[in-house]
Amino acid sequence: MMNVRDYIMKNIDSNFEGELPFRIGHKEVKAGYIFTDFNQKAQNVYFLKTGIVQIEILRDEELKILDFFFKDAFFASYSSLLTHLPSDVCIKAITDCTVEIINYQELKMAYSDSLIANKLGRSETEKLYLRRVMREKQLFTQTAQQNYQSLIEQYPEVIQHIPLKDIAKYLGITPESLSRIRKKIMT
Amino acid sequence: MMNVRDYIMKNIDSNFEGELPFRIGHKEVKAGYIFTDFNQKAQNVYFLKTGIVQIEILRDEELKILDFFFKDAFFASYSSLLTHLPSDVCIKAITDCTVEIINYQELKMAYSDSLIANKLGRSETEKLYLRRVMREKQLFTQTAQQNYQSLIEQYPEVIQHIPLKDIAKYLGITPESLSRIRKKIMT
């Protein structure tokens, strides 16, 4: 099971030694736990050690699923952290999860003089940015079937853990359309 | 007129002294100049000293305007830089422009050990990320009139320098709808 320090050594700087420039909290939560709720001011960045998390947003008074996060990844209501405005997304554990927690104020203080904190912040923000751009691009240029296939190629575990109605919500289609797509792919 | 060094001292680290960890190129271009074209691999990050730049994207075989950049800001085909894939946007000068140029390979090398390079990269990527999220949110939750009003409040110079048909393209509406909105606001 990977933790923040392992992640940094694997993805950010293989030569990193010494103390992390921020404290790490630990938490185990049950499926359904809400990390950041709608209209709540986000305060933490989370690292997902085990489990699956989903990010929901309200659009046209309907609940949409914006993203899923799987183990070995950071997640947060990042716009809320950056702007200090109330979150317009809800972050929910959809399986039992184990997380490490970094307080964002502490991370920001570390940004003032820590190379590794800035490398981590830069690299993770680049990933989030790309994720956003790619998702937008998929929505504009790919069919629902292509989007479904990308999703299950990238995250085969989706099928076992996420209800079909939620996968449909993520793809922006009805559960019936998703069933048709699944039948088509399997035949 | 602000340059990269001034920008860093104003926005990133007021105590910054010494050499920048990358070279700075200079360029003056005419209106119409293309910084990065569709399908071209982006290689540089630009800092806009004077002028206005527009970012175009093809969607459903139609040219849309994704964003405008004004003086004292960095711009680039950032997804292309991050992924090394050909650019799916075109970046065009819509007035004469003066820019400073940073080669992205050099910036990436600076990321390996320079605190100021990482601070700059982190902070600018945060801004780009927020810009993207805010724009998406506006498209979903605001009317075209609200979007137009936000645009001219934030960038009053838009009106003088950008043709109405391009502002309409940016807002995703017809030039006729934009005329109606403008009349409504002015009365």
Short mmCIF file of C-alpha atoms in Angstrom, two decimals:
data_model
loop_
_atom_site.label_atom_id
_atom_site.label_comp_id
_atom_site.label_asym_id
_atom_site.label_seq_id
_atom_site.Cartn_x
_atom_site.Cartn_y
_atom_site.Cartn_z
CA MET A 1 0.00 0.00 0.00
CA MET A 2 1.50 3.31 -1.11
CA ASN A 3 1.61 6.39 1.12
CA VAL A 4 2.46 10.05 0.40
CA ARG A 5 6.18 9.52 0.96
CA ASP A 6 6.28 6.48 -1.39
CA TYR A 7 4.31 8.45 -3.95
CA ILE A 8 6.77 11.33 -3.81
CA MET A 9 9.75 9.00 -4.22
CA LYS A 10 8.10 7.17 -7.11
CA ASN A 11 6.58 10.12 -9.01
CA ILE A 12 8.16 13.38 -7.91
CA ASP A 13 11.76 12.93 -6.83
CA SER A 14 13.43 9.53 -6.48
CA ASN A 15 16.29 11.16 -4.49
CA PHE A 16 14.00 12.63 -1.86
CA GLU A 17 15.16 11.95 1.69
CA GLY A 18 14.49 13.51 5.03
CA GLU A 19 11.35 14.91 6.56
CA LEU A 20 8.25 15.89 4.63
CA PRO A 21 7.66 19.65 4.97
CA PHE A 22 4.10 19.09 6.25
CA ARG A 23 2.40 16.75 8.70
CA ILE A 24 0.48 13.70 7.55
CA GLY A 25 -2.81 12.68 9.17
CA HIS A 26 -4.44 9.27 8.80
CA LYS A 27 -8.06 8.23 8.51
CA GLU A 28 -10.15 5.18 7.72
CA VAL A 29 -13.69 5.83 6.56
CA LYS A 30 -16.71 3.79 5.56
CA ALA A 31 -18.41 3.84 2.16
CA GLY A 32 -20.68 6.91 2.02
CA TYR A 33 -18.35 9.12 4.07
CA ILE A 34 -18.24 12.70 2.80
CA PHE A 35 -14.77 14.27 2.70
CA THR A 36 -15.95 17.69 1.52
CA ASP A 37 -19.61 18.57 1.17
CA PHE A 38 -21.39 21.05 -1.09
CA ASN A 39 -20.95 24.62 0.24
CA GLN A 40 -18.31 23.56 2.74
CA LYS A 41 -14.93 25.29 2.60
CA ALA A 42 -12.33 22.68 1.73
CA GLN A 43 -9.37 22.52 4.14
CA ASN A 44 -7.44 19.40 3.24
CA VAL A 45 -5.73 17.57 0.45
CA TYR A 46 -6.22 13.80 0.63
CA PHE A 47 -4.09 10.93 -0.59
CA LEU A 48 -6.11 7.80 -1.32
CA LYS A 49 -4.29 4.69 -0.07
CA THR A 50 -7.17 2.26 -0.64
CA GLY A 51 -10.71 2.59 -1.96
CA ILE A 52 -12.61 4.67 -4.51
CA VAL A 53 -13.84 8.23 -4.22
CA GLN A 54 -16.30 10.08 -6.41
CA ILE A 55 -16.70 13.78 -7.09
CA GLU A 56 -20.23 15.03 -7.60
CA ILE A 57 -21.51 18.35 -8.88
CA LEU A 58 -24.99 19.86 -9.21
CA ARG A 59 -25.87 21.02 -12.71
CA ASP A 60 -29.33 22.16 -13.72
CA GLU A 61 -30.50 20.87 -10.33
CA GLU A 62 -29.30 17.41 -11.23
CA LEU A 63 -26.51 15.49 -9.53
CA LYS A 64 -23.72 14.68 -11.99
CA ILE A 65 -20.57 12.67 -11.40
CA LEU A 66 -17.54 14.68 -12.40
CA ASP A 67 -14.77 12.24 -11.63
CA PHE A 68 -13.66 9.07 -9.88
CA PHE A 69 -10.41 8.70 -7.97
CA PHE A 70 -8.70 5.37 -7.30
CA LYS A 71 -5.87 4.34 -4.98
CA ASP A 72 -2.45 6.05 -5.13
CA ALA A 73 -3.84 9.45 -6.09
CA PHE A 74 -4.37 12.83 -4.48
CA PHE A 75 -7.85 14.32 -4.40
CA ALA A 76 -9.43 17.49 -3.02
CA SER A 77 -12.05 20.10 -3.76
CA TYR A 78 -9.19 21.95 -5.36
CA SER A 79 -11.04 25.06 -6.60
CA SER A 80 -12.36 25.60 -3.10
CA LEU A 81 -8.83 25.29 -1.65
CA LEU A 82 -7.40 27.70 -4.22
CA THR A 83 -10.16 30.31 -3.99
CA HIS A 84 -11.23 29.89 -0.33
CA LEU A 85 -14.80 29.78 -1.64
CA PRO A 86 -17.36 27.16 -0.55
CA SER A 87 -17.04 23.92 -2.51
CA ASP A 88 -19.36 23.39 -5.45
CA VAL A 89 -18.53 19.71 -5.49
CA CYS A 90 -19.17 16.91 -3.01
CA ILE A 91 -16.44 14.33 -2.46
CA LYS A 92 -17.73 10.98 -1.31
CA ALA A 93 -16.19 7.59 -0.48
CA ILE A 94 -18.00 4.98 -2.57
CA THR A 95 -16.15 2.09 -0.95
CA ASP A 96 -14.41 1.94 2.45
CA CYS A 97 -11.28 4.08 2.11
CA THR A 98 -7.96 4.65 3.82
CA VAL A 99 -6.51 8.13 3.32
CA GLU A 100 -3.62 10.31 4.34
CA ILE A 101 -4.48 13.93 5.03
CA ILE A 102 -2.46 17.09 4.45
CA ASN A 103 -3.77 20.36 5.82
CA TYR A 104 -3.77 22.85 2.95
CA GLN A 105 -2.65 25.80 5.13
CA GLU A 106 0.39 23.80 6.14
CA LEU A 107 1.07 22.85 2.54
CA LYS A 108 0.86 26.52 1.55
CA MET A 109 3.32 27.44 4.26
CA ALA A 110 5.65 24.74 2.95
CA TYR A 111 5.35 26.29 -0.53
CA SER A 112 7.21 29.39 0.69
CA ASP A 113 10.57 27.63 0.97
CA SER A 114 10.32 23.91 0.23
CA LEU A 115 11.46 22.62 -3.15
CA ILE A 116 9.75 19.24 -2.72
CA ALA A 117 6.42 20.80 -1.69
CA ASN A 118 6.46 23.00 -4.81
CA LYS A 119 7.47 20.10 -7.05
CA LEU A 120 4.61 18.05 -5.65
CA GLY A 121 2.11 20.92 -5.93
CA ARG A 122 3.18 21.74 -9.48
CA SER A 123 3.13 18.17 -10.69
CA GLU A 124 -0.26 17.32 -9.14
CA THR A 125 -1.81 20.54 -10.45
CA GLU A 126 -0.51 19.72 -13.94
CA LYS A 127 -2.20 16.32 -13.69
CA LEU A 128 -5.47 17.81 -12.51
CA TYR A 129 -5.35 20.38 -15.30
CA LEU A 130 -4.77 17.70 -17.94
CA ARG A 131 -7.53 15.54 -16.48
CA ARG A 132 -9.91 18.44 -16.82
CA VAL A 133 -8.86 19.25 -20.37
CA MET A 134 -9.01 15.62 -21.47
CA ARG A 135 -12.43 15.09 -19.93
CA GLU A 136 -13.78 18.19 -21.66
CA LYS A 137 -12.26 17.04 -24.94
CA GLN A 138 -13.76 13.56 -24.60
CA LEU A 139 -17.18 15.01 -23.95
CA PHE A 140 -16.93 17.08 -27.13
CA THR A 141 -15.25 14.65 -29.47
CA GLN A 142 -16.01 11.09 -28.36
CA THR A 143 -19.18 9.07 -28.34
CA ALA A 144 -20.57 7.69 -25.07
CA GLN A 145 -19.36 4.25 -26.19
CA GLN A 146 -15.79 5.51 -26.68
CA ASN A 147 -15.90 7.26 -23.31
CA TYR A 148 -17.11 4.08 -21.61
CA GLN A 149 -14.38 2.05 -23.25
CA SER A 150 -11.68 4.56 -22.21
CA LEU A 151 -13.00 4.45 -18.65
CA ILE A 152 -12.93 0.67 -18.30
CA GLU A 153 -9.57 0.36 -20.02
CA GLN A 154 -8.07 2.89 -17.65
CA TYR A 155 -9.89 1.64 -14.54
CA PRO A 156 -11.11 -1.94 -14.94
CA GLU A 157 -12.11 -1.94 -11.24
CA VAL A 158 -14.90 0.55 -12.05
CA ILE A 159 -17.13 -2.30 -13.18
CA GLN A 160 -16.93 -4.16 -9.90
CA HIS A 161 -17.33 -1.24 -7.55
CA ILE A 162 -19.44 1.43 -9.15
CA PRO A 163 -23.18 0.96 -9.75
CA LEU A 164 -24.14 1.15 -13.44
CA LYS A 165 -26.46 4.08 -12.77
CA ASP A 166 -23.47 6.08 -11.47
CA ILE A 167 -21.27 5.15 -14.42
CA ALA A 168 -24.13 6.37 -16.64
CA LYS A 169 -24.24 9.62 -14.66
CA TYR A 170 -20.51 10.05 -15.17
CA LEU A 171 -20.90 9.49 -18.92
CA GLY A 172 -23.88 11.84 -19.05
CA ILE A 173 -26.22 9.21 -20.50
CA THR A 174 -29.24 7.22 -19.24
CA PRO A 175 -28.75 3.81 -17.60
CA GLU A 176 -30.68 2.31 -20.56
CA SER A 177 -28.21 3.74 -23.08
CA LEU A 178 -25.35 2.35 -21.02
CA SER A 179 -26.96 -1.12 -21.02
CA ARG A 180 -27.22 -0.98 -24.81
CA ILE A 181 -23.55 0.04 -25.08
CA ARG A 182 -22.47 -2.78 -22.77
CA LYS A 183 -24.44 -5.36 -24.77
CA LYS A 184 -22.92 -4.07 -28.00
CA ILE A 185 -19.37 -4.31 -26.63
CA MET A 186 -19.85 -7.81 -25.22
CA THR A 187 -21.26 -9.33 -28.41
CA MET B 1 5.80 47.37 -19.29
CA MET B 2 6.17 44.26 -17.15
CA ASN B 3 8.57 41.42 -18.01
CA VAL B 4 8.97 37.89 -16.60
CA ARG B 5 11.30 39.04 -13.84
CA ASP B 6 8.96 41.85 -12.75
CA TYR B 7 6.06 39.39 -12.85
CA ILE B 8 7.92 36.95 -10.61
CA MET B 9 8.80 39.66 -8.10
CA LYS B 10 5.24 40.97 -8.06
CA ASN B 11 3.29 37.68 -8.06
CA ILE B 12 5.54 34.80 -7.05
CA ASP B 13 8.28 35.89 -4.66
CA SER B 14 8.95 39.52 -3.72
CA ASN B 15 12.34 38.52 -2.30
CA PHE B 16 13.58 36.93 -5.51
CA GLU B 17 17.06 38.08 -6.52
CA GLY B 18 19.74 36.72 -8.78
CA GLU B 19 19.55 34.97 -12.12
CA LEU B 20 16.45 33.39 -13.56
CA PRO B 21 17.00 29.63 -13.93
CA PHE B 22 16.10 29.72 -17.65
CA ARG B 23 16.90 31.98 -20.60
CA ILE B 24 14.44 34.59 -21.83
CA GLY B 25 13.91 35.22 -25.56
CA HIS B 26 12.23 38.31 -27.00
CA LYS B 27 9.91 38.72 -29.94
CA GLU B 28 7.68 41.35 -31.52
CA VAL B 29 4.94 40.06 -33.78
CA LYS B 30 2.18 41.54 -35.94
CA ALA B 31 -1.54 40.93 -35.50
CA GLY B 32 -2.39 37.57 -37.07
CA TYR B 33 0.89 35.90 -36.04
CA ILE B 34 0.43 32.29 -34.95
CA PHE B 35 2.42 31.27 -31.87
CA THR B 36 1.33 27.62 -31.93
CA ASP B 37 -0.76 26.17 -34.73
CA PHE B 38 -3.21 23.27 -34.77
CA ASN B 39 -1.32 19.93 -34.83
CA GLN B 40 1.99 21.58 -34.07
CA LYS B 41 3.94 20.38 -31.02
CA ALA B 42 4.20 23.29 -28.60
CA GLN B 43 7.74 24.08 -27.45
CA ASN B 44 7.54 27.39 -25.62
CA VAL B 45 5.84 29.23 -22.84
CA TYR B 46 5.14 32.88 -23.66
CA PHE B 47 4.82 35.93 -21.46
CA LEU B 48 2.66 38.65 -23.00
CA LYS B 49 4.18 42.09 -22.44
CA THR B 50 1.83 44.01 -24.74
CA GLY B 51 -1.10 43.02 -26.95
CA ILE B 52 -3.91 40.47 -26.97
CA VAL B 53 -3.78 36.80 -27.84
CA GLN B 54 -6.64 34.42 -28.55
CA ILE B 55 -6.84 30.64 -28.18
CA GLU B 56 -8.95 28.84 -30.77
CA ILE B 57 -10.19 25.26 -30.85
CA LEU B 58 -12.09 23.22 -33.44
CA ARG B 59 -15.28 21.64 -32.17
CA ASP B 60 -17.78 19.90 -34.40
CA GLU B 61 -15.75 21.27 -37.34
CA GLU B 62 -16.42 24.79 -36.14
CA LEU B 63 -13.81 27.25 -34.91
CA LYS B 64 -14.53 28.29 -31.31
CA ILE B 65 -12.67 30.79 -29.18
CA LEU B 66 -11.60 29.19 -25.94
CA ASP B 67 -9.85 32.08 -24.25
CA PHE B 68 -8.30 35.53 -24.54
CA PHE B 69 -5.03 36.56 -22.90
CA PHE B 70 -4.06 40.15 -22.13
CA LYS B 71 -0.79 41.78 -21.12
CA ASP B 72 1.14 40.61 -18.03
CA ALA B 73 0.12 36.97 -18.39
CA PHE B 74 1.71 33.69 -19.41
CA PHE B 75 0.15 31.71 -22.24
CA ALA B 76 0.95 28.45 -24.06
CA SER B 77 -0.64 25.42 -25.61
CA TYR B 78 -0.19 23.91 -22.20
CA SER B 79 -1.72 20.47 -22.80
CA SER B 80 0.59 20.00 -25.77
CA LEU B 81 3.61 20.97 -23.63
CA LEU B 82 2.59 18.61 -20.83
CA THR B 83 1.72 15.63 -23.03
CA HIS B 84 4.15 16.16 -25.96
CA LEU B 85 1.15 15.63 -28.23
CA PRO B 86 0.30 17.90 -31.17
CA SER B 87 -1.64 20.99 -30.13
CA ASP B 88 -5.42 20.91 -30.52
CA VAL B 89 -5.57 24.66 -30.10
CA CYS B 90 -4.27 27.52 -32.22
CA ILE B 91 -2.76 30.54 -30.45
CA LYS B 92 -3.00 33.73 -32.44
CA ALA B 93 -2.00 37.37 -31.90
CA ILE B 94 -5.10 39.50 -32.49
CA THR B 95 -3.20 42.77 -32.08
CA ASP B 96 0.53 43.45 -32.50
CA CYS B 97 2.23 41.80 -29.52
CA THR B 98 5.51 41.89 -27.62
CA VAL B 99 6.37 38.65 -25.85
CA GLU B 100 9.10 37.01 -23.80
CA ILE B 101 9.76 33.39 -24.59
CA ILE B 102 10.81 30.53 -22.32
CA ASN B 103 11.77 27.21 -23.88
CA TYR B 104 9.76 24.52 -22.11
CA GLN B 105 12.62 21.98 -22.11
CA GLU B 106 14.76 24.51 -20.30
CA LEU B 107 11.97 25.25 -17.85
CA LYS B 108 11.59 21.52 -17.18
CA MET B 109 15.31 21.22 -16.51
CA ALA B 110 15.03 24.13 -14.09
CA TYR B 111 12.20 22.27 -12.32
CA SER B 112 14.67 19.62 -11.18
CA ASP B 113 16.41 21.88 -8.65
CA SER B 114 15.09 25.44 -8.78
CA LEU B 115 12.67 26.60 -6.10
CA ILE B 116 11.61 29.71 -8.04
CA ALA B 117 10.95 27.73 -11.25
CA ASN B 118 8.71 25.31 -9.35
CA LYS B 119 6.93 28.13 -7.52
CA LEU B 120 6.25 29.84 -10.85
CA GLY B 121 5.12 26.61 -12.54
CA ARG B 122 2.87 25.67 -9.64
CA SER B 123 1.29 29.07 -9.32
CA GLU B 124 0.66 29.51 -13.06
CA THR B 125 -0.76 26.00 -13.39
CA GLU B 126 -3.10 26.72 -10.46
CA LYS B 127 -4.31 29.83 -12.30
CA LEU B 128 -4.84 27.96 -15.56
CA TYR B 129 -6.69 25.21 -13.72
CA LEU B 130 -9.00 27.72 -12.03
CA ARG B 131 -9.58 29.55 -15.29
CA ARG B 132 -10.68 26.30 -16.87
CA VAL B 133 -12.97 25.36 -13.99
CA MET B 134 -14.52 28.83 -13.80
CA ARG B 135 -15.13 28.94 -17.53
CA GLU B 136 -16.82 25.55 -17.46
CA LYS B 137 -18.92 26.63 -14.51
CA GLN B 138 -19.95 29.86 -16.22
CA LEU B 139 -21.03 27.97 -19.31
CA PHE B 140 -23.22 25.72 -17.19
CA THR B 141 -24.65 28.17 -14.72
CA GLN B 142 -24.66 31.65 -16.23
CA THR B 143 -26.62 33.18 -19.06
CA ALA B 144 -24.83 34.59 -22.11
CA GLN B 145 -25.63 38.08 -20.81
CA GLN B 146 -23.97 37.36 -17.45
CA ASN B 147 -20.96 35.87 -19.23
CA TYR B 148 -20.67 38.95 -21.44
CA GLN B 149 -20.89 41.24 -18.43
CA SER B 150 -18.22 39.27 -16.54
CA LEU B 151 -15.96 39.46 -19.59
CA ILE B 152 -16.20 43.23 -20.05
CA GLU B 153 -15.90 43.91 -16.33
CA GLN B 154 -12.74 41.83 -16.16
CA TYR B 155 -11.31 43.05 -19.47
CA PRO B 156 -12.83 46.36 -20.59
CA GLU B 157 -10.28 46.48 -23.46
CA VAL B 158 -12.05 43.54 -25.11
CA ILE B 159 -14.61 45.91 -26.61
CA GLN B 160 -12.04 48.06 -28.39
CA HIS B 161 -9.85 45.30 -29.76
CA ILE B 162 -11.91 42.21 -30.40
CA PRO B 163 -14.47 42.05 -33.23
CA LEU B 164 -18.02 41.43 -32.02
CA LYS B 165 -18.25 38.22 -34.05
CA ASP B 166 -15.28 36.83 -32.10
CA ILE B 167 -16.72 37.85 -28.74
CA ALA B 168 -19.91 36.04 -29.81
CA LYS B 169 -17.83 32.96 -30.70
CA TYR B 170 -16.20 33.07 -27.28
CA LEU B 171 -19.61 33.26 -25.61
CA GLY B 172 -20.96 30.47 -27.81
CA ILE B 173 -23.81 32.59 -29.20
CA THR B 174 -24.66 34.18 -32.57
CA PRO B 175 -23.53 37.77 -33.35
CA GLU B 176 -27.25 38.69 -33.48
CA SER B 177 -27.83 37.46 -29.91
CA LEU B 178 -24.79 39.43 -28.78
CA SER B 179 -26.17 42.61 -30.40
CA ARG B 180 -29.45 42.12 -28.55
CA ILE B 181 -27.58 41.66 -25.26
CA ARG B 182 -25.52 44.79 -25.86
CA LYS B 183 -28.61 46.87 -26.61
CA LYS B 184 -30.31 45.57 -23.47
CA ILE B 185 -27.32 46.49 -21.31
CA MET B 186 -26.91 49.94 -22.79
CA THR B 187 -30.54 50.99 -22.36
#
